[in-house]
Coordinates of C-alpha atoms in Angstrom, one line a residue:
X1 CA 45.9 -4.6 -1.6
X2 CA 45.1 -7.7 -4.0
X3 CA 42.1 -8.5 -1.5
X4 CA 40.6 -5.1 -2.6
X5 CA 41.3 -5.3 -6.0
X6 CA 39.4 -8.5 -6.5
X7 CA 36.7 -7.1 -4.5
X8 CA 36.1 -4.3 -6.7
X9 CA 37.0 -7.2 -9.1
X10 CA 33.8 -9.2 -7.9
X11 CA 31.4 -6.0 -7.5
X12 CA 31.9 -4.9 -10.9
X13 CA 31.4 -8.3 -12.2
X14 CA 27.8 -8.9 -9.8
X15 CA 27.2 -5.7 -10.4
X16 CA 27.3 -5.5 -14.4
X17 CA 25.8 -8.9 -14.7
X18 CA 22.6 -7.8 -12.6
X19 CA 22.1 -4.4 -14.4
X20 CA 23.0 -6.1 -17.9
X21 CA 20.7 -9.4 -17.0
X22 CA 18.2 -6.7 -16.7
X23 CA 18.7 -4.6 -19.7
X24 CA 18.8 -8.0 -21.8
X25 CA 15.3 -9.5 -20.1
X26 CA 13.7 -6.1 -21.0
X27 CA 14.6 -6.7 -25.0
X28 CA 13.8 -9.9 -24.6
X29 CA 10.2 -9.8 -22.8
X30 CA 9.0 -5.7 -24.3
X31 CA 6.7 -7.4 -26.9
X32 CA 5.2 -10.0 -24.9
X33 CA 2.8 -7.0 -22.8
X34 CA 0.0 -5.5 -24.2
X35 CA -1.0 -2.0 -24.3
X36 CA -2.7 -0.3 -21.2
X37 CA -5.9 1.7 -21.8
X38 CA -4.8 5.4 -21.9
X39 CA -1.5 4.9 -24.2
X40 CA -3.1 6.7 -27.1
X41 CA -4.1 9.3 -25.1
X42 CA -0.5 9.8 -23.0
X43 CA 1.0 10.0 -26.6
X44 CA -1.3 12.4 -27.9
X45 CA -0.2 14.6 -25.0
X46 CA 3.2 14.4 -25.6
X47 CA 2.8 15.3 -29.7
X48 CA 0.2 18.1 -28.2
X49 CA 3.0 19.8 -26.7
X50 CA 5.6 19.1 -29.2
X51 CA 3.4 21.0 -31.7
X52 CA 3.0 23.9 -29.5
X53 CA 6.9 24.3 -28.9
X54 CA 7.3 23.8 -32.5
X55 CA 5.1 26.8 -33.1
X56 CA 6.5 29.1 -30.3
X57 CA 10.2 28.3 -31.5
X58 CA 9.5 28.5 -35.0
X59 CA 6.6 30.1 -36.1
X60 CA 7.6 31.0 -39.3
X61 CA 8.8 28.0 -40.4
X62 CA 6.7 25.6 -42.8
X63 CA 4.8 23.6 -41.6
X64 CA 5.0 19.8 -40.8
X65 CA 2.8 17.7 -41.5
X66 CA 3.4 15.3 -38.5
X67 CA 3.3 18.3 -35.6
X68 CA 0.0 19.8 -36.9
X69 CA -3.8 18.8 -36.7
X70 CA -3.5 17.9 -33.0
X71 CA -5.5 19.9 -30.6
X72 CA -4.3 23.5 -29.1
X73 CA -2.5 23.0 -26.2
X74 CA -4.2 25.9 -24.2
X75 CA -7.8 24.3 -24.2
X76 CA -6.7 20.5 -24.5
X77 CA -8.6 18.1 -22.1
X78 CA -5.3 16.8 -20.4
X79 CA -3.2 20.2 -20.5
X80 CA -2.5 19.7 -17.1
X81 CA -0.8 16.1 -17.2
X82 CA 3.2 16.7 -17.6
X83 CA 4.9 15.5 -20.2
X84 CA 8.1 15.3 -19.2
X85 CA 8.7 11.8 -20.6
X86 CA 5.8 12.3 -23.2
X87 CA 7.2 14.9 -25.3
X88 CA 11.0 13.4 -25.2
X89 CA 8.8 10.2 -26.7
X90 CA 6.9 12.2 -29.1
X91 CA 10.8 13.3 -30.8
X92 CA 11.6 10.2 -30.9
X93 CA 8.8 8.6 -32.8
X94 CA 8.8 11.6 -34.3
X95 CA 12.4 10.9 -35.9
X96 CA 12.4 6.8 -35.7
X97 CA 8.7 5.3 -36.3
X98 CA 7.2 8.1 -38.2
X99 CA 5.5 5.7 -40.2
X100 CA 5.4 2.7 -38.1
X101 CA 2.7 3.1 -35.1
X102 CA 3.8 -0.4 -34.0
X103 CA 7.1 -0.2 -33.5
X104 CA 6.7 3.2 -32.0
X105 CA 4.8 1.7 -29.2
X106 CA 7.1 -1.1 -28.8
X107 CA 10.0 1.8 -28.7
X108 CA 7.9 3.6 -25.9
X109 CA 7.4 0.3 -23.5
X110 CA 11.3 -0.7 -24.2
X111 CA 12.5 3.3 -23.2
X112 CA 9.7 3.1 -20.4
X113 CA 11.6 -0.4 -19.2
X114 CA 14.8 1.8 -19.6
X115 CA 13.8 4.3 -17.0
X116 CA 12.6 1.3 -14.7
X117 CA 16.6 0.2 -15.0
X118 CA 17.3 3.5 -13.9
X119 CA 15.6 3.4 -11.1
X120 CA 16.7 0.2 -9.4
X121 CA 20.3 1.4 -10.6
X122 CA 19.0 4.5 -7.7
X123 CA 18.0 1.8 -5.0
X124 CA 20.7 0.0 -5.5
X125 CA 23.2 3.0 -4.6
X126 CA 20.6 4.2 -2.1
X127 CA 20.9 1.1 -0.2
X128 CA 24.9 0.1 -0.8
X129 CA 25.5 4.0 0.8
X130 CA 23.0 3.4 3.6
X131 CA 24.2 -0.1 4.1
X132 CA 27.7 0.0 3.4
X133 CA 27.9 -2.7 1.2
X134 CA 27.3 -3.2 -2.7
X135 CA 25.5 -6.5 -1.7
X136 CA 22.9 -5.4 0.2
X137 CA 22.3 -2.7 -3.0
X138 CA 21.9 -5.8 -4.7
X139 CA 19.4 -7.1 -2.6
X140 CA 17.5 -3.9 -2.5
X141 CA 17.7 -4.0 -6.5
X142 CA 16.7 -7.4 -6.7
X143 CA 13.5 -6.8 -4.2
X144 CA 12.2 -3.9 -6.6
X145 CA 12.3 -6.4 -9.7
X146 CA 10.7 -9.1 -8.2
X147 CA 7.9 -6.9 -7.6
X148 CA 5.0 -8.8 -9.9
X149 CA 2.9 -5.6 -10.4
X150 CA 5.8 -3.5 -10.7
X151 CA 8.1 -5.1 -12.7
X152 CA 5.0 -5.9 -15.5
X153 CA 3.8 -2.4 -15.5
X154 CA 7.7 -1.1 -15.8
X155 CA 6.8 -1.7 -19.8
X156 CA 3.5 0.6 -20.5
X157 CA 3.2 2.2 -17.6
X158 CA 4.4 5.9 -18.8
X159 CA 3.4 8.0 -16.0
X160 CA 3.5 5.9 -12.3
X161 CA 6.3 3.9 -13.4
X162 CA 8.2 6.7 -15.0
X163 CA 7.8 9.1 -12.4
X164 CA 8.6 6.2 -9.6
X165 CA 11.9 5.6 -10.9
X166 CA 12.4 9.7 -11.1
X167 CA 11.2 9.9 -7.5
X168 CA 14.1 6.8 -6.9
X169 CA 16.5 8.8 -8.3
X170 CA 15.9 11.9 -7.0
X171 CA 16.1 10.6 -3.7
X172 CA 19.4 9.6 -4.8
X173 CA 20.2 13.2 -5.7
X174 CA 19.2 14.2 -2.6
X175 CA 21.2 11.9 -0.7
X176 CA 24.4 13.2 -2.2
X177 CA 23.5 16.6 -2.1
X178 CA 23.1 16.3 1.7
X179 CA 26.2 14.0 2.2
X180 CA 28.4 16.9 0.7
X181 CA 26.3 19.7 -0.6
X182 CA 28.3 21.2 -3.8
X183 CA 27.4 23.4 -6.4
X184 CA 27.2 20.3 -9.3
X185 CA 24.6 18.4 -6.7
X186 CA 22.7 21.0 -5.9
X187 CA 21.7 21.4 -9.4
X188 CA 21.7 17.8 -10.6
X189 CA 19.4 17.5 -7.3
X190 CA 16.8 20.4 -9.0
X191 CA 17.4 18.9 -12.9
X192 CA 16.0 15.4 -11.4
X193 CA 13.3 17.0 -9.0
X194 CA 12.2 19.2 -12.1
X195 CA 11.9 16.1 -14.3
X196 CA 9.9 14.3 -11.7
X197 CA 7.7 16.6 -11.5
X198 CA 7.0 17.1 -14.9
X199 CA 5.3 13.7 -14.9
X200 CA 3.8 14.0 -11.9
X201 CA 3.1 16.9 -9.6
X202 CA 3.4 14.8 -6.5
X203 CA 6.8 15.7 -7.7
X204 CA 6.9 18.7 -5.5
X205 CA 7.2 16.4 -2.4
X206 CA 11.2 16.4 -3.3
X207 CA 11.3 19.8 -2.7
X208 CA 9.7 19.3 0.6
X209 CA 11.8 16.4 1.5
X210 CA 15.0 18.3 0.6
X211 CA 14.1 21.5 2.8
X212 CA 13.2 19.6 5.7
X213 CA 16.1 16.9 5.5
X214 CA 18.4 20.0 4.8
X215 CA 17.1 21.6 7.4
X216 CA 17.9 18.2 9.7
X217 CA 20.7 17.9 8.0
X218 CA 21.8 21.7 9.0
X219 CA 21.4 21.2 13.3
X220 CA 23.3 17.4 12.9
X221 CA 26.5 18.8 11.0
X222 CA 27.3 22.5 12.0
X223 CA 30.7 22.4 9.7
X224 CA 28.7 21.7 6.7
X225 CA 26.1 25.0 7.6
X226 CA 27.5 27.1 5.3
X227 CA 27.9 24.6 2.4
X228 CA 24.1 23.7 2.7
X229 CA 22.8 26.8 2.7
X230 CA 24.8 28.0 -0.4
X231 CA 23.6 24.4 -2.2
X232 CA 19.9 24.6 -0.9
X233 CA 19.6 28.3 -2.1
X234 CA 20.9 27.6 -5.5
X235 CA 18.4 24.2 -5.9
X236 CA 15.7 26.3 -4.7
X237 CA 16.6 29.1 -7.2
X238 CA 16.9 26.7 -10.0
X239 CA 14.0 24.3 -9.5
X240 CA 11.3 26.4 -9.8
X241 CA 12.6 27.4 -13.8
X242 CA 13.3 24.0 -14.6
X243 CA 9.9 22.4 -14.1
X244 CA 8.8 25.7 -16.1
X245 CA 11.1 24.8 -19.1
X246 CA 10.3 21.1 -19.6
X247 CA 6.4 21.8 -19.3
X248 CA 5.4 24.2 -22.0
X249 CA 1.8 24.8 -20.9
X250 CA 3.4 26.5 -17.8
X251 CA 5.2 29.2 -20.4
X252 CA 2.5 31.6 -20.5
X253 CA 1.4 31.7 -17.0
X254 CA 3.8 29.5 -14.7
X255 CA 2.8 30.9 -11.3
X256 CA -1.2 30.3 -12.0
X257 CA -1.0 27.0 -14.0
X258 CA 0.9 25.6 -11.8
X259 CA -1.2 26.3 -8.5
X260 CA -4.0 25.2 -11.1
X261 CA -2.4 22.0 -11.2
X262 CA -2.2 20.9 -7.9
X263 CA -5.5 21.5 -7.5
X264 CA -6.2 19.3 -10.0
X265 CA -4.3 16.6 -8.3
X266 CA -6.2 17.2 -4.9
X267 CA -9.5 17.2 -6.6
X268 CA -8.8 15.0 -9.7
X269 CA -12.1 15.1 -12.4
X270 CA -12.6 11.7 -12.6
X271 CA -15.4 10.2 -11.7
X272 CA -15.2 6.9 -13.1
X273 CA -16.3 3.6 -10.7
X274 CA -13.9 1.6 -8.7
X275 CA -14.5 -2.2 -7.2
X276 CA -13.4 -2.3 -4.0
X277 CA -13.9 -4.6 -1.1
X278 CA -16.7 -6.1 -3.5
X279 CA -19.0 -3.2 -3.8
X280 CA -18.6 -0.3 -7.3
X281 CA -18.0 2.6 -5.3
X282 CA -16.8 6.0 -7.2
X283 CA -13.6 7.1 -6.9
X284 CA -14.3 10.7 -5.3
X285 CA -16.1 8.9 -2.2
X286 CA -13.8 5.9 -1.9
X287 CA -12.7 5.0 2.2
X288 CA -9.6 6.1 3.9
X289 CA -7.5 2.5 3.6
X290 CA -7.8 2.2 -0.1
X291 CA -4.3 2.9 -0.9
X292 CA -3.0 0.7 2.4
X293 CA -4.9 -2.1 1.5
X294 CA -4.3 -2.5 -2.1
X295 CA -0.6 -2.1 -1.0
X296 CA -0.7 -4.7 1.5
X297 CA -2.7 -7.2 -1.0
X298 CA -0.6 -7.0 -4.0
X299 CA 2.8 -6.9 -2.6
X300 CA 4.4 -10.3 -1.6
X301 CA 4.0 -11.4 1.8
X302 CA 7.7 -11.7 2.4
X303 CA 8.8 -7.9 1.4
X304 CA 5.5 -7.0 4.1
X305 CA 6.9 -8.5 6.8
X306 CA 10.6 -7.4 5.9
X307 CA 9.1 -4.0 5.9
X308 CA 7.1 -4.4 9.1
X309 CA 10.4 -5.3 10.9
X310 CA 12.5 -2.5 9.5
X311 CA 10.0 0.0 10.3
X312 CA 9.8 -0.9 13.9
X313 CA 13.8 -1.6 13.8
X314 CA 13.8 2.1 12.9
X315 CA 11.3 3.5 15.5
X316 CA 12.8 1.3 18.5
X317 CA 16.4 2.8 17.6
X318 CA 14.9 6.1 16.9
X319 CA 12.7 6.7 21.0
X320 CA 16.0 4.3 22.1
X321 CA 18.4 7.1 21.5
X322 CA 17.1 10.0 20.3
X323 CA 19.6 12.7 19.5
X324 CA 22.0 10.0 18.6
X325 CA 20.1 8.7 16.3
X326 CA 19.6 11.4 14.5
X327 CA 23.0 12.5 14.5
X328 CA 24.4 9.9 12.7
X329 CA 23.6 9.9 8.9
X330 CA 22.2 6.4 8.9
X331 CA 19.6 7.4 11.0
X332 CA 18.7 10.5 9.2
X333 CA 18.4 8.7 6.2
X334 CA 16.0 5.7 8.1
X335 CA 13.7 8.9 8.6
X336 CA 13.9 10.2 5.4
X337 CA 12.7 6.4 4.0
X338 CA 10.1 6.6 6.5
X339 CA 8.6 10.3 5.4
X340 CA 9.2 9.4 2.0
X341 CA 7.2 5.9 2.0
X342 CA 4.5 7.1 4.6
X343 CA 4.0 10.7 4.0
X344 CA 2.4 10.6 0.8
X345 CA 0.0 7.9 2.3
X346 CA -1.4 10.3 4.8
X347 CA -1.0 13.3 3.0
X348 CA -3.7 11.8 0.7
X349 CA -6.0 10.7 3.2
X350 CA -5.4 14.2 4.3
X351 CA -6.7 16.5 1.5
X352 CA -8.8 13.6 0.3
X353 CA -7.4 12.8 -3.0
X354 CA -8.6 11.1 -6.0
X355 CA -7.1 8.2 -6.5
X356 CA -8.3 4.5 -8.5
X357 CA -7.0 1.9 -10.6
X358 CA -5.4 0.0 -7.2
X359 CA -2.4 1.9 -5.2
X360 CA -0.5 3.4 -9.0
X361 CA -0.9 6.4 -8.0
X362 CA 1.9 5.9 -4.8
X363 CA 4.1 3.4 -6.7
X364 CA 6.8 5.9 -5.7
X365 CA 6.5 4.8 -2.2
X366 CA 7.9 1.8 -3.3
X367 CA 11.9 2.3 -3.9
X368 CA 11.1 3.4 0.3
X369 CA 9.1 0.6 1.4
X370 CA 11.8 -1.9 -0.8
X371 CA 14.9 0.1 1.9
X372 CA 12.7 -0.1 5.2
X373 CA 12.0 -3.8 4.0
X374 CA 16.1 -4.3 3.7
X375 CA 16.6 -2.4 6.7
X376 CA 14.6 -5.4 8.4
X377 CA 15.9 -8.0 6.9
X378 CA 19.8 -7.0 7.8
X379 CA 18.6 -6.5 11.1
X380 CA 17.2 -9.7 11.6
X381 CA 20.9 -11.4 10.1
X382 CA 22.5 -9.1 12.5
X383 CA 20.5 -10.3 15.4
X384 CA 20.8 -14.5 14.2
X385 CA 24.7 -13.6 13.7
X386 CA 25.1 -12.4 17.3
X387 CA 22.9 -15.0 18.9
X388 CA 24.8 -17.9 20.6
X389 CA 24.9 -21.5 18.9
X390 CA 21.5 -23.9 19.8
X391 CA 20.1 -20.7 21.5
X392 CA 16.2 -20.0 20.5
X393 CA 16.6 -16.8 18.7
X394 CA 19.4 -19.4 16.4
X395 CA 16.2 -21.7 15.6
X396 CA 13.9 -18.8 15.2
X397 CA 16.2 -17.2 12.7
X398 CA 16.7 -20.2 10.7
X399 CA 13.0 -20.8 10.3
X400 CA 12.2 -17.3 9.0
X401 CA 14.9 -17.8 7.3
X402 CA 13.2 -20.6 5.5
X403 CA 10.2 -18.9 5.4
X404 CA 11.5 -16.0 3.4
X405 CA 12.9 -18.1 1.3
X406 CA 9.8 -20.1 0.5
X407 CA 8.2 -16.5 0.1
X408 CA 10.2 -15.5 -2.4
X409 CA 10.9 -18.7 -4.7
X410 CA 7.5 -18.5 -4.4
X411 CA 6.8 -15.1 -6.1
X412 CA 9.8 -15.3 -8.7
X413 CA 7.7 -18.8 -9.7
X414 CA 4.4 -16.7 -10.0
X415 CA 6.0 -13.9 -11.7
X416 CA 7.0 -16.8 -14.6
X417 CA 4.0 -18.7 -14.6
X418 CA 1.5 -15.6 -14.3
X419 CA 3.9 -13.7 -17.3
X420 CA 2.9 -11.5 -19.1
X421 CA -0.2 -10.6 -16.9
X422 CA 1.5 -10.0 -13.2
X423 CA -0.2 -6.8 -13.5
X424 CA -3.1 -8.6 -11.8
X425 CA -1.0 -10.6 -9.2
X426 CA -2.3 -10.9 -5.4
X427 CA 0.0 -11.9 -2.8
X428 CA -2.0 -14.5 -0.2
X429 CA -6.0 -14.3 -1.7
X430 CA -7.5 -16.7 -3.5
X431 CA -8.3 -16.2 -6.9
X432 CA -11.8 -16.9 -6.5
X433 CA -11.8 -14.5 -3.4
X434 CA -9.7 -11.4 -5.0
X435 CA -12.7 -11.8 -7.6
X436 CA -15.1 -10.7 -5.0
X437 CA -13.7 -8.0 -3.6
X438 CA -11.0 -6.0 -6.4
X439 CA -10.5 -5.1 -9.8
X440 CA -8.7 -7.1 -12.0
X441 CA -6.9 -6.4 -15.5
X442 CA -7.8 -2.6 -15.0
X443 CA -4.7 -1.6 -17.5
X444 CA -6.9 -4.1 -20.3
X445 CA -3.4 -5.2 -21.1
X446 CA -4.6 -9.5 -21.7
X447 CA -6.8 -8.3 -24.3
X448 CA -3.9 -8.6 -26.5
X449 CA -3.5 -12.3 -25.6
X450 CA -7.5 -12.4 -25.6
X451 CA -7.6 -11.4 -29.3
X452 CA -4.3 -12.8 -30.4
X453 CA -5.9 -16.8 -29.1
X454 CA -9.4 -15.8 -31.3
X455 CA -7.3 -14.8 -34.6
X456 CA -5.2 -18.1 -34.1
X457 CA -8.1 -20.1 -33.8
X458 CA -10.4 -18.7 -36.6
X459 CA -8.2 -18.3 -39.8
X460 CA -11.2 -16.7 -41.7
X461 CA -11.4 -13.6 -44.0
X462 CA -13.2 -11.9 -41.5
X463 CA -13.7 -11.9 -37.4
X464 CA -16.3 -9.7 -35.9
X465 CA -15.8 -9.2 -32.4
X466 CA -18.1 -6.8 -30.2
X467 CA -16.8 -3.3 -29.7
X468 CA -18.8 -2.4 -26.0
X469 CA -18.8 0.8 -24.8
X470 CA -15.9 0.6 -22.4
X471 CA -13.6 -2.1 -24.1
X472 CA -13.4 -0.8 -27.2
X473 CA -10.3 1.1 -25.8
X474 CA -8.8 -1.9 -24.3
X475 CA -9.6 -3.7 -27.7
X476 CA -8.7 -1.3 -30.5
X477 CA -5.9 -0.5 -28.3
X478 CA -3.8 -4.2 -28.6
X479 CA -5.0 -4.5 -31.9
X480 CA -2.6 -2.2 -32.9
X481 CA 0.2 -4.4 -31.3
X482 CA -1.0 -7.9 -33.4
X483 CA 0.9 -8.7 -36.9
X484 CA -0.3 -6.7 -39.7
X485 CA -2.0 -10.1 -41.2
X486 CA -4.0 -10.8 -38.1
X487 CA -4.8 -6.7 -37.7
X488 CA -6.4 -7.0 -41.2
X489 CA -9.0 -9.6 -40.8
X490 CA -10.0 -8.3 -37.2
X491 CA -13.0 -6.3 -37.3
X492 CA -14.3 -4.5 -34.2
X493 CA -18.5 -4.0 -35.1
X494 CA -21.8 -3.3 -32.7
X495 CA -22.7 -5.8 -30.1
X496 CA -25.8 -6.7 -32.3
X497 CA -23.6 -7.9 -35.0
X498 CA -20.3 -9.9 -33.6
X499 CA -19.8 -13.1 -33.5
X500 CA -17.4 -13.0 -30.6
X501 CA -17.2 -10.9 -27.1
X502 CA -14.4 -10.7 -25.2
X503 CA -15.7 -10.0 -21.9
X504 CA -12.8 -8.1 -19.6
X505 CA -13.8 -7.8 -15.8
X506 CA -12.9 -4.0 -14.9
X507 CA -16.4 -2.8 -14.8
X508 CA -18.0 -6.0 -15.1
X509 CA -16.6 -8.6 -11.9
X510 CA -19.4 -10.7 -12.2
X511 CA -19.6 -13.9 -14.1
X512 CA -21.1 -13.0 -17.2
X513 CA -24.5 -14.8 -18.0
X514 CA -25.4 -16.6 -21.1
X515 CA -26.6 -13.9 -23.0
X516 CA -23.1 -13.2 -24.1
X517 CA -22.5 -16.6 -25.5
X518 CA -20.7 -19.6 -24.9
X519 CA -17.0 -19.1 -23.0
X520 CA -14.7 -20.5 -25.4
X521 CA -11.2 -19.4 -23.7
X522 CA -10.3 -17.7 -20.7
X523 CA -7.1 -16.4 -19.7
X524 CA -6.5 -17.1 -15.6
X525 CA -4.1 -15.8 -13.1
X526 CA -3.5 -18.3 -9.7
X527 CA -7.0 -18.9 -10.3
X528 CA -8.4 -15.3 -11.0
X529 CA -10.2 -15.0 -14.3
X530 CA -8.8 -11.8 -16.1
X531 CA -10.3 -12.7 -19.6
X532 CA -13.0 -14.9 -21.0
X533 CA -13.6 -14.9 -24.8
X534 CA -17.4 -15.9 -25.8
X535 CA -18.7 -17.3 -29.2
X536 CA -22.3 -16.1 -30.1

């Protein structure tokens, strides 16, 4: 009895100092990112559709001034993006940093980090269940944060990141619901799918999952039929109402707008160019392997090869032993991991969606590709702990062993020395090479540090830096997020009349030629140039 005791003793102690560590580095390291390109625009949609529920709720009401003069939610530009997470953020900016547009964005990348907690809290119970032990959840947890590119965009990215860490936990949901299918899961399950969804309509895929796993479920446990039917009807029932209710463009015409907004997702409007595999491509005619490759080339080397050996751990128990493998609830949730991480992947490449700005788009693959990863690497202990002593597969294990070790001091010393700009991190190309063939700093998130070095550095009055078409976002943007002092003297004027360019390599991956002036400072990644500030 005391052995238990201190090991719920020692889980609770591992386990609060990991999610606390967390919760503390996210205070801690919130201002230190910039702000991504479409920020303004993601919080315009959220006070879009506060306004609107503020007029359908109160229409008699008078009038406040913060919730009017923003466009009409009916015919705005972006009606169709969710806003979930948006509108939530729109109250509370609303209520907090009315007057402060500053510290309103620093509230929205700490609450955005806060949802990123959230979600590794889900992996970690994902894999502790699946694993059996609250060690390998920790393991799991700690694989997701010392994911460079997701761990930086966790601050400012409000819709991929956000709806990642929904799609974590409603796998969680959905794990419980079909471990013991109750009435309280069922609708927990539908509360989290609804949310999900109403940041992303890829959200609909947890509906999918949970009718087919249900279904799985159903055959492999005939005393739990009648339970899982009663909890699947009453999810289904419920679902459909709650995406509905936190979306308010869907209030006058659910059915339609909906169907509307899928088909916005298959054939997104963008149109905007993409550098890929060295050659500016647009994104409605990019190649099949986009989203694979970009995956494979920005996630570390080590968490690959884990997931490469899960994977095939998986499909060799799977044709092994087939009906006993899916009988037992370890295996049915292997498959669920693998339909989850590689579902959306082909479903993509099926209907030919848009997609661009790297692999964001499936970032809620990840949590699955981070439990297929740890399902390899406790199958490769297991196999080292039952070898014999001196045997070959003994020395083979320690040297991977060694290797994955290597692999990942290696990425938590890149995630420190490449801080705050592991949005651009590549796992095993050359800086010089990834400059070639990809896009860099596509958030524009360094142009904080980029103007931040130039207002240091010139104390005058005045500092006119070029305001190009395209990074004038990226540019105005971060401004907002330097000290009031600095803000003042910054002024963003015509090409013709700056003294200083900032020169950002999105749309531009070529060295950029004297015309623009002499470089002055750069900001560099492992070798990859992100930013290069020129004096005219």
């Amino acid at each position: 009895m005391q052995r238990i005791k201190n090991a719920v003793t020692t889980r609770r102690i591992a386990v609060t100092l990991f999610f606390g560590g967390l919760l503390l580095l996210g205070l801690l390291l919130t201002q230190d990112y910039g702000m991504s390109w479409d920020e303004p625009a993601e919080r315009e949609a959220g006070y879009v559709s506060l306004q609107y529920v503020a007029q359908r709720l109160a229409p008699y009401a008078p009038e406040n001034p913060y919730l009017t003069g923003w466009p009409v939610l009916r015919t705005y530009r972006d009606a169709d993006h969710g806003v979930a997470f948006q509108l939530p953020m729109a109250v509370m900016e609303a209520i907090f940093s009315r007057h402060d547009l500053q510290r309103a964005y620093w509230l929205r990348h700490f609450l955005v980090f806060g949802t990123f907690i959230l979600g590794t809290w889900a992996v970690y119970r994902l894999a502790m269940a699946q694993f059996g032990s609250w060690k390998w959840g920790l393991v799991a947890a700690a694989i997701l944060v010392l994911s460079p590119r997701i761990f930086a965009e966790a601050f400012y990215n409000y819709k991929d990141l956000v709806f990642m860490n929904l799609f974590a936990l409603g796998g969680y949901t959905l794990t419980r619901l079909l471990r013991r299918p109750t009435t309280g899961r069922a609708l927990v399950h539908a509360l989290v799918t609804a949310l999900a969804t109403d940041v992303r309509i890829m959200g609909l895929l947890l509906p999918a999952l949970t009718v087919g796993f249900g279904a799985l479920e159903w055959w492999a446990r005939p005393v739990r039929r009648r339970e899982l039917l009663r909890a699947a009807a009453l999810y289904l029932a419920t679902v459909g109402p709650l995406v509905v209710l936190f979306w308010p463009y869907l209030w006058e015409a659910p059915v339609q707008r909906l169907w509307a907004n899928f088909g916005s997702f298959r054939r997104y409007r963008q149109t905007m160019q993409v550098f890929y595999l060295g050659q500016l491509e647009s994104c409605q005619r990019l190649p099949w392997h986009y989203l694979s490759v970009w995956l494979l080339v920005t996630t570390p080397v080590a968490y690959t090869a884990l997931f490469v050996g899960g994977t095939a751990s998986v499909l060799r128990g799977f044709y092994q032993h087939r009906v006993a493998f899916l009988r037992r609830a370890t295996g049915r949730r292997d498959l669920l991991w693998g339909a989850w991480c590689l579902g959306p992947l082909l479903l993509i490449i099926l209907i030919n969606s848009v997609v661009y700005d790297g692999w964001r788009h499936v970032y809620f693959i990840y949590p699955a590709f981070v439990l297929l990863a740890v399902r390899g690497l406790r199958a490769g202990v297991r196999t080292w702990r039952a070898a014999p002593q001196a045997s070959t597969n003994r020395r083979l294990g320690v040297v991977a062993g060694t290797l994955l070790a290597v692999g990942l001091g290696h990425t938590i010393l890149r995630m420190v020395t490449d801080h705050p700009h592991q949005n651009t991190y590549f796992s095993f190309l050359p800086g010089p090479v990834a400059a070639r063939l990809f896009e860099r700093d596509y958030w524009g998130i360094s142009a904080r540090q980029g103007l931040g070095w130039l207002l240091a550095h010139d104390r005058r009055a005045t500092v006119a830096v070029s305001d190009t078409l395209y990074y004038k976002y990226f540019l105005h943007n971060n401004s907002l997020l330097l000290p009031a002092a600095d803000r003042a003297r910054l002024r963003l004027v015509p090409h013709h009349q700056a003294e200083y360019f900032i020169g950002m390599y999105r749309w531009h991956p070529a060295p950029y030629d004297a015309t623009y002036g002499t470089a002055i400072h750069e900001i560099q990644v492992a070798g990859l140039p992100i930013l290069t500030v020129f004096h005219r």
